[in-house]
PDB file of C-alpha atoms in Angstrom:
ATOM      1  CA  ASP S 227      -3.275 -11.024 -14.694  1.00 72.00           C
ATOM      2  CA  ALA S 228       0.139  -9.733 -14.057  1.00 83.00           C
ATOM      3  CA  ARG S 229       1.160  -9.915 -10.384  1.00 92.00           C
ATOM      4  CA  VAL S 230       3.954  -8.887  -8.103  1.00 96.00           C
ATOM      5  CA  THR S 231       5.408 -12.121  -6.623  1.00 97.00           C
ATOM      6  CA  GLN S 232       7.037 -12.248  -3.286  1.00 97.00           C
ATOM      7  CA  THR S 233       8.976 -15.104  -1.617  1.00 97.00           C
ATOM      8  CA  PRO S 234       8.869 -16.577   0.910  1.00 97.00           C
ATOM      9  CA  ARG S 235       5.248 -15.913   2.060  1.00 96.00           C
ATOM     10  CA  HIS S 236       6.087 -16.859   5.639  1.00 97.00           C
ATOM     11  CA  LYS S 237       9.429 -16.859   7.489  1.00 97.00           C
ATOM     12  CA  VAL S 238      10.126 -17.732  11.096  1.00 98.00           C
ATOM     13  CA  THR S 239      13.691 -17.506  12.329  1.00 97.00           C
ATOM     14  CA  GLU S 240      15.668 -16.782  15.447  1.00 97.00           C
ATOM     15  CA  MET S 241      17.116 -13.492  16.405  1.00 97.00           C
ATOM     16  CA  GLY S 242      20.456 -12.772  14.827  1.00 97.00           C
ATOM     17  CA  GLN S 243      19.848 -14.768  11.704  1.00 97.00           C
ATOM     18  CA  GLU S 244      20.016 -13.238   8.234  1.00 97.00           C
ATOM     19  CA  VAL S 245      16.661 -12.852   6.431  1.00 98.00           C
ATOM     20  CA  THR S 246      16.342 -12.397   2.668  1.00 98.00           C
ATOM     21  CA  MET S 247      13.004 -11.475   1.105  1.00 98.00           C
ATOM     22  CA  ARG S 248      12.595 -11.505  -2.675  1.00 98.00           C
ATOM     23  CA  CYS S 249      10.274  -9.701  -4.988  1.00 98.00           C
ATOM     24  CA  GLN S 250       9.569 -10.130  -8.754  1.00 98.00           C
ATOM     25  CA  PRO S 251       7.861  -6.911  -9.979  1.00 97.00           C
ATOM     26  CA  ILE S 252       5.386  -6.798 -12.785  1.00 96.00           C
ATOM     27  CA  LEU S 253       7.193  -7.079 -16.102  1.00 95.00           C
ATOM     28  CA  GLY S 254       7.653  -3.619 -17.575  1.00 92.00           C
ATOM     29  CA  HIS S 255       7.322  -1.752 -14.320  1.00 93.00           C
ATOM     30  CA  ASN S 256      10.171   0.700 -13.583  1.00 92.00           C
ATOM     31  CA  THR S 257       9.603   1.340  -9.916  1.00 93.00           C
ATOM     32  CA  VAL S 258       9.739  -0.944  -6.974  1.00 96.00           C
ATOM     33  CA  PHE S 259       8.782  -0.136  -3.367  1.00 95.00           C
ATOM     34  CA  TRP S 260       9.426  -2.005  -0.148  1.00 97.00           C
ATOM     35  CA  TYR S 261       6.921  -1.488   2.681  1.00 97.00           C
ATOM     36  CA  ARG S 262       6.589  -2.809   6.181  1.00 97.00           C
ATOM     37  CA  GLN S 263       3.227  -3.214   7.899  1.00 96.00           C
ATOM     38  CA  THR S 264       2.667  -3.543  11.565  1.00 94.00           C
ATOM     39  CA  MET S 265      -0.247  -3.093  13.861  1.00 88.00           C
ATOM     40  CA  MET S 266       1.425  -0.242  15.735  1.00 88.00           C
ATOM     41  CA  GLN S 267       3.027   1.734  12.865  1.00 88.00           C
ATOM     42  CA  GLY S 268       0.676   0.831  10.023  1.00 89.00           C
ATOM     43  CA  LEU S 269       2.231   0.915   6.542  1.00 92.00           C
ATOM     44  CA  GLU S 270       5.724   2.347   6.346  1.00 92.00           C
ATOM     45  CA  LEU S 271       7.877   2.928   3.207  1.00 93.00           C
ATOM     46  CA  LEU S 272      11.316   1.419   3.656  1.00 95.00           C
ATOM     47  CA  ALA S 273      12.928   1.873   0.180  1.00 94.00           C
ATOM     48  CA  TYR S 274      12.089   2.845  -3.297  1.00 91.00           C
ATOM     49  CA  PHE S 275      13.800   2.105  -6.623  1.00 94.00           C
ATOM     50  CA  ARG S 276      13.317   3.464 -10.099  1.00 92.00           C
ATOM     51  CA  ASN S 277      15.050   1.852 -13.045  1.00 92.00           C
ATOM     52  CA  ARG S 278      16.877  -0.302 -10.515  1.00 94.00           C
ATOM     53  CA  ALA S 279      18.474   2.721  -8.839  1.00 93.00           C
ATOM     54  CA  PRO S 280      17.673   3.364  -5.181  1.00 91.00           C
ATOM     55  CA  LEU S 281      15.968   6.724  -4.902  1.00 89.00           C
ATOM     56  CA  ASP S 282      14.867   6.785  -1.268  1.00 87.00           C
ATOM     57  CA  ASP S 283      15.845   4.451   1.570  1.00 87.00           C
ATOM     58  CA  SER S 284      15.375   6.904   4.407  1.00 87.00           C
ATOM     59  CA  GLY S 285      12.690   4.773   6.005  1.00 88.00           C
ATOM     60  CA  MET S 286      15.092   1.851   6.445  1.00 91.00           C
ATOM     61  CA  PRO S 287      17.310   1.211   9.424  1.00 88.00           C
ATOM     62  CA  LYS S 288      20.714   1.472   7.706  1.00 87.00           C
ATOM     63  CA  ASP S 289      22.655  -0.638  10.141  1.00 93.00           C
ATOM     64  CA  ARG S 290      20.875  -3.874   9.514  1.00 96.00           C
ATOM     65  CA  PHE S 291      18.653  -3.508   6.466  1.00 97.00           C
ATOM     66  CA  SER S 292      19.775  -3.440   2.812  1.00 96.00           C
ATOM     67  CA  ALA S 293      17.745  -3.318  -0.364  1.00 96.00           C
ATOM     68  CA  GLU S 294      18.945  -4.079  -3.899  1.00 96.00           C
ATOM     69  CA  MET S 295      17.786  -4.728  -7.369  1.00 96.00           C
ATOM     70  CA  PRO S 296      20.318  -7.170  -9.001  1.00 94.00           C
ATOM     71  CA  ASP S 297      18.296  -6.974 -12.218  1.00 93.00           C
ATOM     72  CA  ALA S 298      14.953  -5.696 -13.419  1.00 93.00           C
ATOM     73  CA  THR S 299      13.088  -8.906 -12.462  1.00 95.00           C
ATOM     74  CA  LEU S 300      14.310  -9.188  -8.866  1.00 97.00           C
ATOM     75  CA  ALA S 301      14.371  -6.935  -5.857  1.00 98.00           C
ATOM     76  CA  THR S 302      15.698  -8.077  -2.478  1.00 98.00           C
ATOM     77  CA  LEU S 303      15.397  -6.888   1.016  1.00 98.00           C
ATOM     78  CA  LYS S 304      17.894  -8.214   3.537  1.00 97.00           C
ATOM     79  CA  ILE S 305      18.026  -7.951   7.350  1.00 97.00           C
ATOM     80  CA  GLN S 306      21.182  -8.867   9.100  1.00 97.00           C
ATOM     81  CA  PRO S 307      21.214  -9.471  12.022  1.00 96.00           C
ATOM     82  CA  SER S 308      17.467  -9.823  12.512  1.00 97.00           C
ATOM     83  CA  GLU S 309      15.765  -8.661  15.760  1.00 97.00           C
ATOM     84  CA  PRO S 310      12.302  -9.467  17.268  1.00 97.00           C
ATOM     85  CA  ARG S 311      11.226  -5.910  16.488  1.00 95.00           C
ATOM     86  CA  ASP S 312      11.617  -6.657  12.834  1.00 97.00           C
ATOM     87  CA  SER S 313       8.577  -8.994  12.995  1.00 97.00           C
ATOM     88  CA  ALA S 314       6.054  -7.580  10.518  1.00 97.00           C
ATOM     89  CA  VAL S 315       4.587  -8.118   7.063  1.00 97.00           C
ATOM     90  CA  TYR S 316       6.906  -6.835   4.388  1.00 98.00           C
ATOM     91  CA  PHE S 317       5.306  -5.858   1.106  1.00 97.00           C
ATOM     92  CA  CYS S 318       6.806  -5.203  -2.268  1.00 97.00           C
ATOM     93  CA  ALA S 319       4.914  -3.004  -4.830  1.00 96.00           C
ATOM     94  CA  SER S 320       5.802  -2.097  -8.357  1.00 95.00           C
ATOM     95  CA  GLY S 321       4.502   0.514 -10.684  1.00 92.00           C
ATOM     96  CA  LEU S 322       5.203   2.366 -13.891  1.00 90.00           C
ATOM     97  CA  GLN S 323       6.272   5.973 -13.519  1.00 83.00           C
ATOM     98  CA  GLY S 324       6.269   8.013 -16.622  1.00 75.00           C
ATOM     99  CA  ALA S 325       7.114  11.631 -17.623  1.00 69.00           C
ATOM    100  CA  SER S 326       3.434  12.542 -18.006  1.00 67.00           C
ATOM    101  CA  SER S 327       1.555  10.155 -15.727  1.00 67.00           C
ATOM    102  CA  ASN S 328       2.045   7.657 -13.033  1.00 72.00           C
ATOM    103  CA  GLN S 329       0.332   4.254 -12.967  1.00 79.00           C
ATOM    104  CA  PRO S 330      -0.835   2.920  -9.613  1.00 89.00           C
ATOM    105  CA  GLN S 331       1.310   0.799  -7.439  1.00 92.00           C
ATOM    106  CA  HIS S 332       0.494  -2.950  -7.420  1.00 94.00           C
ATOM    107  CA  PHE S 333       1.276  -5.046  -4.268  1.00 95.00           C
ATOM    108  CA  GLY S 334       2.404  -8.509  -3.770  1.00 96.00           C
ATOM    109  CA  ASP S 335       0.882 -10.674  -1.065  1.00 94.00           C
ATOM    110  CA  GLY S 336       3.665  -9.927   1.374  1.00 96.00           C
ATOM    111  CA  THR S 337       6.277 -11.935   3.464  1.00 98.00           C
ATOM    112  CA  ARG S 338       5.038 -12.550   6.995  1.00 97.00           C
ATOM    113  CA  LEU S 339       8.191 -12.419   9.116  1.00 98.00           C
ATOM    114  CA  SER S 340       8.479 -13.565  12.698  1.00 97.00           C
ATOM    115  CA  ILE S 341      11.737 -13.206  14.596  1.00 97.00           C
ATOM    116  CA  LEU S 342      11.862 -15.286  17.795  1.00 96.00           C
TER     117      LEU S 342
ATOM    118  CA  GLY D 216       4.448  17.114   6.586  1.00 72.00           C
ATOM    119  CA  GLU D 217       1.649  15.712   4.563  1.00 77.00           C
ATOM    120  CA  ASP D 218      -1.047  13.611   6.307  1.00 89.00           C
ATOM    121  CA  VAL D 219      -3.919  11.383   5.331  1.00 93.00           C
ATOM    122  CA  GLU D 220      -6.618  10.590   7.941  1.00 95.00           C
ATOM    123  CA  GLN D 221      -9.345   7.974   8.058  1.00 96.00           C
ATOM    124  CA  SER D 222     -11.699   6.722  10.739  1.00 93.00           C
ATOM    125  CA  LEU D 223     -10.503   3.357  12.059  1.00 93.00           C
ATOM    126  CA  PHE D 224     -13.816   1.499  11.865  1.00 96.00           C
ATOM    127  CA  LEU D 225     -17.082   1.553   9.956  1.00 97.00           C
ATOM    128  CA  SER D 226     -19.943  -0.786  10.655  1.00 97.00           C
ATOM    129  CA  VAL D 227     -22.816  -1.234   8.154  1.00 97.00           C
ATOM    130  CA  ARG D 228     -25.544  -3.746   7.586  1.00 97.00           C
ATOM    131  CA  GLU D 229     -25.414  -6.147   4.657  1.00 96.00           C
ATOM    132  CA  GLY D 230     -27.168  -4.665   1.702  1.00 96.00           C
ATOM    133  CA  ASP D 231     -26.787  -1.061   2.842  1.00 97.00           C
ATOM    134  CA  SER D 232     -24.247   1.438   1.338  1.00 97.00           C
ATOM    135  CA  SER D 233     -20.922   1.979   3.045  1.00 97.00           C
ATOM    136  CA  VAL D 234     -19.274   5.328   2.878  1.00 98.00           C
ATOM    137  CA  ILE D 235     -15.594   5.482   3.839  1.00 98.00           C
ATOM    138  CA  ASN D 236     -14.141   8.951   4.301  1.00 97.00           C
ATOM    139  CA  CYS D 237     -10.638  10.316   3.973  1.00 96.00           C
ATOM    140  CA  THR D 238      -9.005  13.736   4.444  1.00 96.00           C
ATOM    141  CA  TYR D 239      -5.671  14.798   3.267  1.00 93.00           C
ATOM    142  CA  THR D 240      -3.548  17.794   3.554  1.00 89.00           C
ATOM    143  CA  ASP D 241      -1.329  17.903   0.472  1.00 83.00           C
ATOM    144  CA  SER D 242      -2.855  20.425  -1.909  1.00 79.00           C
ATOM    145  CA  SER D 243      -0.548  19.294  -4.657  1.00 80.00           C
ATOM    146  CA  SER D 244      -1.962  15.714  -4.704  1.00 78.00           C
ATOM    147  CA  THR D 245      -2.325  14.538  -8.339  1.00 82.00           C
ATOM    148  CA  TYR D 246      -3.819  11.087  -7.784  1.00 89.00           C
ATOM    149  CA  LEU D 247      -5.850   9.716  -4.903  1.00 92.00           C
ATOM    150  CA  TYR D 248      -6.263   5.966  -4.401  1.00 95.00           C
ATOM    151  CA  TRP D 249      -8.350   3.428  -2.589  1.00 97.00           C
ATOM    152  CA  TYR D 250      -6.903   0.087  -1.744  1.00 97.00           C
ATOM    153  CA  LYS D 251      -8.497  -2.922  -0.124  1.00 97.00           C
ATOM    154  CA  GLN D 252      -6.726  -5.346   2.156  1.00 96.00           C
ATOM    155  CA  GLU D 253      -8.300  -8.590   3.148  1.00 94.00           C
ATOM    156  CA  PRO D 254      -6.923 -10.618   6.047  1.00 89.00           C
ATOM    157  CA  GLY D 255      -3.568 -12.245   5.234  1.00 86.00           C
ATOM    158  CA  ALA D 256      -3.373 -10.644   1.786  1.00 89.00           C
ATOM    159  CA  GLY D 257      -1.704  -7.759   0.167  1.00 91.00           C
ATOM    160  CA  LEU D 258      -3.186  -4.413  -0.765  1.00 95.00           C
ATOM    161  CA  GLN D 259      -5.454  -4.594  -3.777  1.00 95.00           C
ATOM    162  CA  LEU D 260      -5.959  -1.486  -5.815  1.00 94.00           C
ATOM    163  CA  LEU D 261      -9.700  -0.761  -5.931  1.00 95.00           C
ATOM    164  CA  THR D 262      -9.850   2.493  -7.813  1.00 95.00           C
ATOM    165  CA  TYR D 263      -8.143   5.857  -8.170  1.00 93.00           C
ATOM    166  CA  ILE D 264      -9.071   9.307  -9.301  1.00 93.00           C
ATOM    167  CA  PHE D 265      -7.151  12.126 -10.813  1.00 90.00           C
ATOM    168  CA  SER D 266      -7.261  15.357  -8.895  1.00 87.00           C
ATOM    169  CA  ASN D 267      -9.100  17.232 -11.682  1.00 88.00           C
ATOM    170  CA  MET D 268     -12.112  14.888 -11.413  1.00 90.00           C
ATOM    171  CA  ASP D 269     -14.960  15.215  -8.910  1.00 93.00           C
ATOM    172  CA  MET D 270     -16.276  11.739  -9.279  1.00 96.00           C
ATOM    173  CA  LYS D 271     -15.536   8.310 -10.597  1.00 95.00           C
ATOM    174  CA  GLN D 272     -17.885   5.333 -10.713  1.00 95.00           C
ATOM    175  CA  ASP D 273     -17.053   1.718 -11.274  1.00 92.00           C
ATOM    176  CA  GLN D 274     -19.873  -0.813 -10.717  1.00 95.00           C
ATOM    177  CA  ARG D 275     -20.673  -0.744  -6.986  1.00 96.00           C
ATOM    178  CA  LEU D 276     -17.927   1.801  -6.224  1.00 97.00           C
ATOM    179  CA  THR D 277     -18.290   5.529  -6.337  1.00 97.00           C
ATOM    180  CA  VAL D 278     -15.439   7.897  -5.510  1.00 97.00           C
ATOM    181  CA  LEU D 279     -16.124  11.499  -4.670  1.00 97.00           C
ATOM    182  CA  LEU D 280     -13.419  14.091  -4.491  1.00 96.00           C
ATOM    183  CA  ASN D 281     -13.907  17.565  -2.907  1.00 95.00           C
ATOM    184  CA  LYS D 282     -10.609  19.164  -3.655  1.00 92.00           C
ATOM    185  CA  LYS D 283     -11.447  22.427  -1.873  1.00 92.00           C
ATOM    186  CA  ASP D 284     -12.090  20.578   1.378  1.00 93.00           C
ATOM    187  CA  LYS D 285      -9.370  17.965   0.662  1.00 93.00           C
ATOM    188  CA  HIS D 286     -11.889  15.250   1.206  1.00 95.00           C
ATOM    189  CA  LEU D 287     -12.146  11.864  -0.514  1.00 96.00           C
ATOM    190  CA  SER D 288     -14.910   9.270  -0.065  1.00 97.00           C
ATOM    191  CA  LEU D 289     -15.526   5.772  -1.243  1.00 98.00           C
ATOM    192  CA  ARG D 290     -19.117   4.579  -1.456  1.00 98.00           C
ATOM    193  CA  ILE D 291     -19.817   0.860  -1.759  1.00 98.00           C
ATOM    194  CA  ALA D 292     -23.361   0.170  -2.878  1.00 97.00           C
ATOM    195  CA  ASP D 293     -25.234  -2.948  -1.683  1.00 97.00           C
ATOM    196  CA  THR D 294     -22.482  -3.947   0.735  1.00 97.00           C
ATOM    197  CA  GLN D 295     -21.783  -7.692   0.785  1.00 96.00           C
ATOM    198  CA  THR D 296     -19.912  -9.855   3.355  1.00 95.00           C
ATOM    199  CA  GLY D 297     -17.132 -10.152   0.881  1.00 94.00           C
ATOM    200  CA  ASP D 298     -16.512  -6.405   1.267  1.00 97.00           C
ATOM    201  CA  SER D 299     -15.237  -6.997   4.794  1.00 97.00           C
ATOM    202  CA  ALA D 300     -11.704  -5.688   4.724  1.00 97.00           C
ATOM    203  CA  ILE D 301      -9.458  -2.801   5.664  1.00 97.00           C
ATOM    204  CA  TYR D 302      -9.739   0.104   3.091  1.00 98.00           C
ATOM    205  CA  PHE D 303      -6.743   2.380   2.712  1.00 97.00           C
ATOM    206  CA  CYS D 304      -6.828   5.855   1.246  1.00 96.00           C
ATOM    207  CA  ALA D 305      -3.567   7.174  -0.294  1.00 94.00           C
ATOM    208  CA  GLU D 306      -2.462  10.262  -2.089  1.00 91.00           C
ATOM    209  CA  SER D 307       0.445  11.109  -4.354  1.00 86.00           C
ATOM    210  CA  GLY D 308       1.768  14.551  -4.606  1.00 68.00           C
ATOM    211  CA  GLY D 309       4.874  16.006  -6.239  1.00 59.00           C
ATOM    212  CA  SER D 310       7.054  14.028  -8.624  1.00 56.00           C
ATOM    213  CA  ASN D 311       8.544  11.439  -6.487  1.00 61.00           C
ATOM    214  CA  TYR D 312       5.743   8.869  -6.905  1.00 71.00           C
ATOM    215  CA  GLN D 313       5.655   8.131  -3.184  1.00 81.00           C
ATOM    216  CA  LEU D 314       2.274   7.675  -1.603  1.00 88.00           C
ATOM    217  CA  ILE D 315       1.087   9.159   1.710  1.00 90.00           C
ATOM    218  CA  TRP D 316      -1.132   6.523   3.334  1.00 92.00           C
ATOM    219  CA  GLY D 317      -4.060   6.657   5.737  1.00 94.00           C
ATOM    220  CA  ALA D 318      -4.195   4.227   8.674  1.00 94.00           C
ATOM    221  CA  GLY D 319      -6.938   2.284   7.028  1.00 96.00           C
ATOM    222  CA  THR D 320     -10.642   1.867   7.857  1.00 97.00           C
ATOM    223  CA  LYS D 321     -11.914  -1.526   8.841  1.00 97.00           C
ATOM    224  CA  LEU D 322     -15.219  -2.224   7.364  1.00 98.00           C
ATOM    225  CA  ILE D 323     -17.450  -4.546   9.474  1.00 97.00           C
ATOM    226  CA  ILE D 324     -20.553  -6.021   7.897  1.00 96.00           C
ATOM    227  CA  LYS D 325     -23.500  -6.862  10.199  1.00 93.00           C
ATOM    228  CA  PRO D 326     -25.945  -9.559   9.042  1.00 86.00           C
TER     229      PRO D 326
END
């Protein structure tokens, strides 16, 4: 089965360090989403790309977070500098959006991030 | 803005049917989804229904959609311990492909 692959699965680092999370979407999918999940806020959409172009990053703190798609097989989410409140599980999802129908989003297993 | 609401917990006995409910506000929803999240894992797509359908059945899963009341339900027949998870309802409206998510319902199975 095709899967969304996220690395690393777990990351523990100290406050102030740069964190980079990577995502390989399902081959052929044209949309990529970054979500953050916490107990308090639930699932929040951070950013959304279609055909590698950022369409919406309004959910992302601009001063420290950045999201890019260097190519169709790789999406990255960076936090610099990281803060303890960034501790969460970060999910990447991909899907295929077409002119006449949208396919469901498929999720990776997430990166569990702990900032000390 | 648009909203999706779910109960936070549901407790059922093993072997019984589970019914997880969801209400939404966006009348332009085109697709409605159910995802399952097991501990430490990502969200797994269970099933989805197009807004012009009333019902969809897939093995032990039955999805019912009442578009007039903006109510979606997921019925799991013969609930097993492996069904223990958090179930998320989500809806998509408009053309931007973003989903509006419920907070998730934790399904607890009693022996």
